[in-house]
Structures are given as C-alpha cells and as structure tokens.
PDB file of N, CA and C in Angstrom:
ATOM      1  N   UNK A 106      34.877  25.869 108.497  1.00 49.00           N
ATOM      2  CA  UNK A 106      36.132  26.544 108.542  1.00 49.00           C
ATOM      3  C   UNK A 106      36.032  27.838 107.722  1.00 49.00           C
ATOM      4  N   UNK A 107      36.394  28.993 108.294  1.00 54.00           N
ATOM      5  CA  UNK A 107      36.321  30.253 107.555  1.00 54.00           C
ATOM      6  C   UNK A 107      37.382  30.314 106.458  1.00 54.00           C
ATOM      7  N   UNK A 108      37.027  30.977 105.373  1.00 56.00           N
ATOM      8  CA  UNK A 108      37.988  31.144 104.279  1.00 56.00           C
ATOM      9  C   UNK A 108      38.365  32.607 104.160  1.00 56.00           C
ATOM     10  N   UNK A 109      39.523  32.858 103.638  1.00 56.00           N
ATOM     11  CA  UNK A 109      39.998  34.225 103.460  1.00 56.00           C
ATOM     12  C   UNK A 109      39.358  34.843 102.227  1.00 56.00           C
ATOM     13  N   UNK A 110      39.086  36.121 102.322  1.00 54.00           N
ATOM     14  CA  UNK A 110      38.590  36.851 101.160  1.00 54.00           C
ATOM     15  C   UNK A 110      39.742  37.078 100.193  1.00 54.00           C
ATOM     16  N   UNK A 111      39.448  37.022  98.917  1.00 53.00           N
ATOM     17  CA  UNK A 111      40.481  37.251  97.911  1.00 53.00           C
ATOM     18  C   UNK A 111      40.060  38.373  96.980  1.00 53.00           C
ATOM     19  N   UNK A 112      41.031  38.998  96.403  1.00 57.00           N
ATOM     20  CA  UNK A 112      40.769  40.054  95.425  1.00 57.00           C
ATOM     21  C   UNK A 112      41.460  39.691  94.130  1.00 57.00           C
ATOM     22  N   UNK A 113      40.994  40.238  93.038  1.00 54.00           N
ATOM     23  CA  UNK A 113      41.644  39.988  91.749  1.00 54.00           C
ATOM     24  C   UNK A 113      40.859  39.013  90.916  1.00 54.00           C
ATOM     25  N   UNK A 114      41.589  38.282  90.081  1.00 55.00           N
ATOM     26  CA  UNK A 114      40.958  37.339  89.165  1.00 55.00           C
ATOM     27  C   UNK A 114      40.342  36.172  89.909  1.00 55.00           C
ATOM     28  N   UNK A 115      39.202  35.732  89.416  1.00 55.00           N
ATOM     29  CA  UNK A 115      38.600  34.525  89.975  1.00 55.00           C
ATOM     30  C   UNK A 115      39.472  33.333  89.599  1.00 55.00           C
ATOM     31  N   UNK A 116      39.454  32.270  90.372  1.00 56.00           N
ATOM     32  CA  UNK A 116      40.277  31.104  90.058  1.00 56.00           C
ATOM     33  C   UNK A 116      40.020  30.522  88.676  1.00 56.00           C
ATOM     34  N   UNK A 117      38.813  30.697  88.163  1.00 54.00           N
ATOM     35  CA  UNK A 117      38.503  30.136  86.856  1.00 54.00           C
ATOM     36  C   UNK A 117      38.899  31.057  85.710  1.00 54.00           C
ATOM     37  N   UNK A 118      39.299  32.277  86.011  1.00 51.00           N
ATOM     38  CA  UNK A 118      39.671  33.227  84.966  1.00 51.00           C
ATOM     39  C   UNK A 118      41.145  33.086  84.619  1.00 51.00           C
ATOM     40  N   UNK A 119      41.497  33.506  83.417  1.00 49.00           N
ATOM     41  CA  UNK A 119      42.897  33.465  83.004  1.00 49.00           C
ATOM     42  C   UNK A 119      43.275  34.780  82.344  1.00 49.00           C
ATOM     43  N   UNK A 120      44.494  35.166  82.538  1.00 53.00           N
ATOM     44  CA  UNK A 120      45.003  36.375  81.887  1.00 53.00           C
ATOM     45  C   UNK A 120      46.071  36.008  80.858  1.00 53.00           C
ATOM     46  N   UNK A 121      46.260  34.718  80.607  1.00 51.00           N
ATOM     47  CA  UNK A 121      47.313  34.290  79.693  1.00 51.00           C
ATOM     48  C   UNK A 121      47.031  34.658  78.250  1.00 51.00           C
ATOM     49  N   UNK A 122      45.826  34.489  77.769  1.00 49.00           N
ATOM     50  CA  UNK A 122      45.494  34.738  76.381  1.00 49.00           C
ATOM     51  C   UNK A 122      44.108  35.350  76.311  1.00 49.00           C
ATOM     52  N   UNK A 123      44.058  36.662  76.166  1.00 49.00           N
ATOM     53  CA  UNK A 123      42.795  37.373  76.192  1.00 49.00           C
ATOM     54  C   UNK A 123      42.096  37.436  74.844  1.00 49.00           C
ATOM     55  N   UNK A 124      42.817  37.268  73.754  1.00 46.00           N
ATOM     56  CA  UNK A 124      42.222  37.466  72.439  1.00 46.00           C
ATOM     57  C   UNK A 124      41.606  36.210  71.843  1.00 46.00           C
ATOM     58  N   UNK A 125      41.759  35.070  72.463  1.00 49.00           N
ATOM     59  CA  UNK A 125      41.180  33.851  71.948  1.00 49.00           C
ATOM     60  C   UNK A 125      42.118  33.060  71.054  1.00 49.00           C
ATOM     61  N   UNK A 126      43.174  33.651  70.566  1.00 44.00           N
ATOM     62  CA  UNK A 126      44.160  32.943  69.768  1.00 44.00           C
ATOM     63  C   UNK A 126      45.206  32.380  70.708  1.00 44.00           C
ATOM     64  N   UNK A 127      45.760  31.267  70.353  1.00 54.00           N
ATOM     65  CA  UNK A 127      46.735  30.663  71.244  1.00 54.00           C
ATOM     66  C   UNK A 127      48.170  30.861  70.784  1.00 54.00           C
ATOM     67  N   UNK A 128      48.428  30.941  69.481  1.00 75.00           N
ATOM     68  CA  UNK A 128      49.806  31.005  69.020  1.00 75.00           C
ATOM     69  C   UNK A 128      50.093  32.129  68.054  1.00 75.00           C
ATOM     70  N   UNK A 129      49.102  32.636  67.362  1.00 91.00           N
ATOM     71  CA  UNK A 129      49.361  33.519  66.249  1.00 91.00           C
ATOM     72  C   UNK A 129      49.089  34.982  66.491  1.00 91.00           C
ATOM     73  N   UNK A 130      49.685  35.759  65.611  1.00 95.00           N
ATOM     74  CA  UNK A 130      49.475  37.200  65.575  1.00 95.00           C
ATOM     75  C   UNK A 130      48.014  37.476  65.212  1.00 95.00           C
ATOM     76  N   UNK A 131      47.465  38.554  65.729  1.00 93.00           N
ATOM     77  CA  UNK A 131      46.080  38.903  65.446  1.00 93.00           C
ATOM     78  C   UNK A 131      45.855  39.473  64.063  1.00 93.00           C
ATOM     79  N   UNK A 132      46.934  39.856  63.352  1.00 92.00           N
ATOM     80  CA  UNK A 132      46.801  40.428  62.012  1.00 92.00           C
ATOM     81  C   UNK A 132      47.307  39.504  60.918  1.00 92.00           C
ATOM     82  N   UNK A 133      48.267  38.669  61.230  1.00 94.00           N
ATOM     83  CA  UNK A 133      48.765  37.683  60.276  1.00 94.00           C
ATOM     84  C   UNK A 133      48.889  36.354  61.028  1.00 94.00           C
ATOM     85  N   UNK A 134      49.356  35.353  60.397  1.00 87.00           N
ATOM     86  CA  UNK A 134      49.438  34.042  61.046  1.00 87.00           C
ATOM     87  C   UNK A 134      50.822  33.726  61.596  1.00 87.00           C
ATOM     88  N   UNK A 135      51.705  34.735  61.680  1.00 93.00           N
ATOM     89  CA  UNK A 135      53.028  34.526  62.266  1.00 93.00           C
ATOM     90  C   UNK A 135      52.886  34.289  63.773  1.00 93.00           C
ATOM     91  N   UNK A 136      53.882  33.653  64.383  1.00 95.00           N
ATOM     92  CA  UNK A 136      53.842  33.487  65.838  1.00 95.00           C
ATOM     93  C   UNK A 136      53.849  34.848  66.533  1.00 95.00           C
ATOM     94  N   UNK A 137      53.029  34.998  67.538  1.00 94.00           N
ATOM     95  CA  UNK A 137      52.946  36.272  68.265  1.00 94.00           C
ATOM     96  C   UNK A 137      54.161  36.458  69.150  1.00 94.00           C
ATOM     97  N   UNK A 138      54.629  37.705  69.226  1.00 93.00           N
ATOM     98  CA  UNK A 138      55.768  38.032  70.078  1.00 93.00           C
ATOM     99  C   UNK A 138      55.335  38.695  71.379  1.00 93.00           C
ATOM    100  N   UNK A 139      54.097  39.165  71.434  1.00 92.00           N
ATOM    101  CA  UNK A 139      53.625  39.822  72.643  1.00 92.00           C
ATOM    102  C   UNK A 139      52.199  40.307  72.474  1.00 92.00           C
ATOM    103  N   UNK A 140      51.700  40.935  73.510  1.00 93.00           N
ATOM    104  CA  UNK A 140      50.328  41.454  73.544  1.00 93.00           C
ATOM    105  C   UNK A 140      50.369  42.965  73.408  1.00 93.00           C
ATOM    106  N   UNK A 141      49.611  43.519  72.469  1.00 91.00           N
ATOM    107  CA  UNK A 141      49.541  44.960  72.266  1.00 91.00           C
ATOM    108  C   UNK A 141      48.212  45.465  72.824  1.00 91.00           C
ATOM    109  N   UNK A 142      48.286  46.281  73.870  1.00 90.00           N
ATOM    110  CA  UNK A 142      47.066  46.765  74.529  1.00 90.00           C
ATOM    111  C   UNK A 142      46.262  47.684  73.626  1.00 90.00           C
ATOM    112  N   UNK A 143      46.930  48.520  72.829  1.00 89.00           N
ATOM    113  CA  UNK A 143      46.213  49.422  71.925  1.00 89.00           C
ATOM    114  C   UNK A 143      45.455  48.635  70.861  1.00 89.00           C
ATOM    115  N   UNK A 144      46.058  47.574  70.360  1.00 91.00           N
ATOM    116  CA  UNK A 144      45.402  46.714  69.376  1.00 91.00           C
ATOM    117  C   UNK A 144      44.362  45.825  70.042  1.00 91.00           C
ATOM    118  N   UNK A 145      44.649  45.410  71.250  1.00 91.00           N
ATOM    119  CA  UNK A 145      43.736  44.534  71.976  1.00 91.00           C
ATOM    120  C   UNK A 145      43.951  43.070  71.673  1.00 91.00           C
ATOM    121  N   UNK A 146      45.172  42.716  71.305  1.00 93.00           N
ATOM    122  CA  UNK A 146      45.460  41.320  71.009  1.00 93.00           C
ATOM    123  C   UNK A 146      46.939  41.084  70.821  1.00 93.00           C
ATOM    124  N   UNK A 147      47.257  39.842  70.507  1.00 94.00           N
ATOM    125  CA  UNK A 147      48.647  39.449  70.304  1.00 94.00           C
ATOM    126  C   UNK A 147      49.116  39.884  68.920  1.00 94.00           C
ATOM    127  N   UNK A 148      50.378  40.340  68.840  1.00 94.00           N
ATOM    128  CA  UNK A 148      50.963  40.750  67.562  1.00 94.00           C
ATOM    129  C   UNK A 148      52.388  40.240  67.452  1.00 94.00           C
ATOM    130  N   UNK A 149      52.833  40.012  66.204  1.00 95.00           N
ATOM    131  CA  UNK A 149      54.236  39.723  65.955  1.00 95.00           C
ATOM    132  C   UNK A 149      54.980  41.062  65.868  1.00 95.00           C
ATOM    133  N   UNK A 150      56.303  41.037  65.830  1.00 94.00           N
ATOM    134  CA  UNK A 150      57.084  42.274  65.813  1.00 94.00           C
ATOM    135  C   UNK A 150      56.778  43.134  64.592  1.00 94.00           C
ATOM    136  N   UNK A 151      56.653  42.515  63.428  1.00 95.00           N
ATOM    137  CA  UNK A 151      56.404  43.266  62.196  1.00 95.00           C
ATOM    138  C   UNK A 151      55.042  43.959  62.237  1.00 95.00           C
ATOM    139  N   UNK A 152      54.014  43.245  62.654  1.00 94.00           N
ATOM    140  CA  UNK A 152      52.670  43.833  62.725  1.00 94.00           C
ATOM    141  C   UNK A 152      52.580  44.882  63.831  1.00 94.00           C
ATOM    142  N   UNK A 153      53.291  44.666  64.935  1.00 93.00           N
ATOM    143  CA  UNK A 153      53.296  45.660  66.015  1.00 93.00           C
ATOM    144  C   UNK A 153      53.918  46.957  65.521  1.00 93.00           C
ATOM    145  N   UNK A 154      54.996  46.851  64.741  1.00 92.00           N
ATOM    146  CA  UNK A 154      55.640  48.034  64.189  1.00 92.00           C
ATOM    147  C   UNK A 154      54.709  48.749  63.206  1.00 92.00           C
ATOM    148  N   UNK A 155      54.081  47.982  62.310  1.00 92.00           N
ATOM    149  CA  UNK A 155      53.158  48.568  61.333  1.00 92.00           C
ATOM    150  C   UNK A 155      51.949  49.194  62.026  1.00 92.00           C
ATOM    151  N   UNK A 156      51.416  48.534  63.037  1.00 91.00           N
ATOM    152  CA  UNK A 156      50.265  49.063  63.760  1.00 91.00           C
ATOM    153  C   UNK A 156      50.647  50.347  64.505  1.00 91.00           C
ATOM    154  N   UNK A 157      51.848  50.386  65.071  1.00 90.00           N
ATOM    155  CA  UNK A 157      52.332  51.592  65.743  1.00 90.00           C
ATOM    156  C   UNK A 157      52.484  52.749  64.776  1.00 90.00           C
ATOM    157  N   UNK A 158      53.006  52.469  63.573  1.00 90.00           N
ATOM    158  CA  UNK A 158      53.127  53.514  62.547  1.00 90.00           C
ATOM    159  C   UNK A 158      51.759  54.033  62.141  1.00 90.00           C
ATOM    160  N   UNK A 159      50.812  53.131  61.962  1.00 88.00           N
ATOM    161  CA  UNK A 159      49.447  53.529  61.589  1.00 88.00           C
ATOM    162  C   UNK A 159      48.832  54.411  62.670  1.00 88.00           C
ATOM    163  N   UNK A 160      48.987  54.019  63.930  1.00 86.00           N
ATOM    164  CA  UNK A 160      48.443  54.822  65.027  1.00 86.00           C
ATOM    165  C   UNK A 160      49.077  56.207  65.056  1.00 86.00           C
ATOM    166  N   UNK A 161      50.374  56.281  64.795  1.00 84.00           N
ATOM    167  CA  UNK A 161      51.069  57.578  64.771  1.00 84.00           C
ATOM    168  C   UNK A 161      50.538  58.454  63.639  1.00 84.00           C
ATOM    169  N   UNK A 162      50.336  57.838  62.458  1.00 80.00           N
ATOM    170  CA  UNK A 162      49.807  58.586  61.318  1.00 80.00           C
ATOM    171  C   UNK A 162      48.402  59.102  61.601  1.00 80.00           C
ATOM    172  N   UNK A 163      47.553  58.260  62.144  1.00 78.00           N
ATOM    173  CA  UNK A 163      46.173  58.651  62.447  1.00 78.00           C
ATOM    174  C   UNK A 163      46.167  59.721  63.522  1.00 78.00           C
ATOM    175  N   UNK A 164      47.010  59.557  64.515  1.00 67.00           N
ATOM    176  CA  UNK A 164      47.121  60.545  65.596  1.00 67.00           C
ATOM    177  C   UNK A 164      47.535  61.897  65.041  1.00 67.00           C
ATOM    178  N   UNK A 165      48.479  61.901  64.090  1.00 65.00           N
ATOM    179  CA  UNK A 165      48.931  63.143  63.482  1.00 65.00           C
ATOM    180  C   UNK A 165      47.864  63.809  62.640  1.00 65.00           C
ATOM    181  N   UNK A 166      47.080  63.026  61.926  1.00 63.00           N
ATOM    182  CA  UNK A 166      46.014  63.571  61.067  1.00 63.00           C
ATOM    183  C   UNK A 166      44.894  64.161  61.908  1.00 63.00           C
ATOM    184  N   UNK A 167      44.546  63.492  62.971  1.00 58.00           N
ATOM    185  CA  UNK A 167      43.465  63.965  63.839  1.00 58.00           C
ATOM    186  C   UNK A 167      43.897  65.108  64.717  1.00 58.00           C
ATOM    187  N   UNK A 168      45.203  65.286  64.904  1.00 55.00           N
ATOM    188  CA  UNK A 168      45.694  66.372  65.743  1.00 55.00           C
ATOM    189  C   UNK A 168      45.422  66.169  67.210  1.00 55.00           C
ATOM    190  N   UNK A 169      45.354  64.917  67.623  1.00 51.00           N
ATOM    191  CA  UNK A 169      45.058  64.615  69.023  1.00 51.00           C
ATOM    192  C   UNK A 169      46.306  64.635  69.852  1.00 51.00           C
TER     193      UNK A 169
END
C-alpha cells in the first residue's frame, strides 16, 4: 500500500521542549512561563525581562 509523503517534523521528533528542561526557567529554578528564542530556552517572566534589558544594553553599546 503506498504511503503519502510528509513534510515537517519526523514522528519521533518533538517541539514541546527544546532546551532539555521540563519545568524550570533556564536561568533560575522558577517555573518557566514561555520559550525565548533569543535566549534559546525557557524563561520565567522575571528572567525574560532581565534578559531583554541585557540584550538592549548590549545592543546599544555595540551600536548594532
């Protein structure tokens, strides 16, 4: 029986948790509130805010 071609993630792959942590923030041990693409992992609200401020400061210093 022929099967249909598929595109995208393989059936064995998952996009639910890319950083290897299951419950916690990547910078502290608080529960994660979401995934930050710039950081490359899960962050809580406080760490996401601090990381965003740091990125803004570095961006301003480098003049990018």
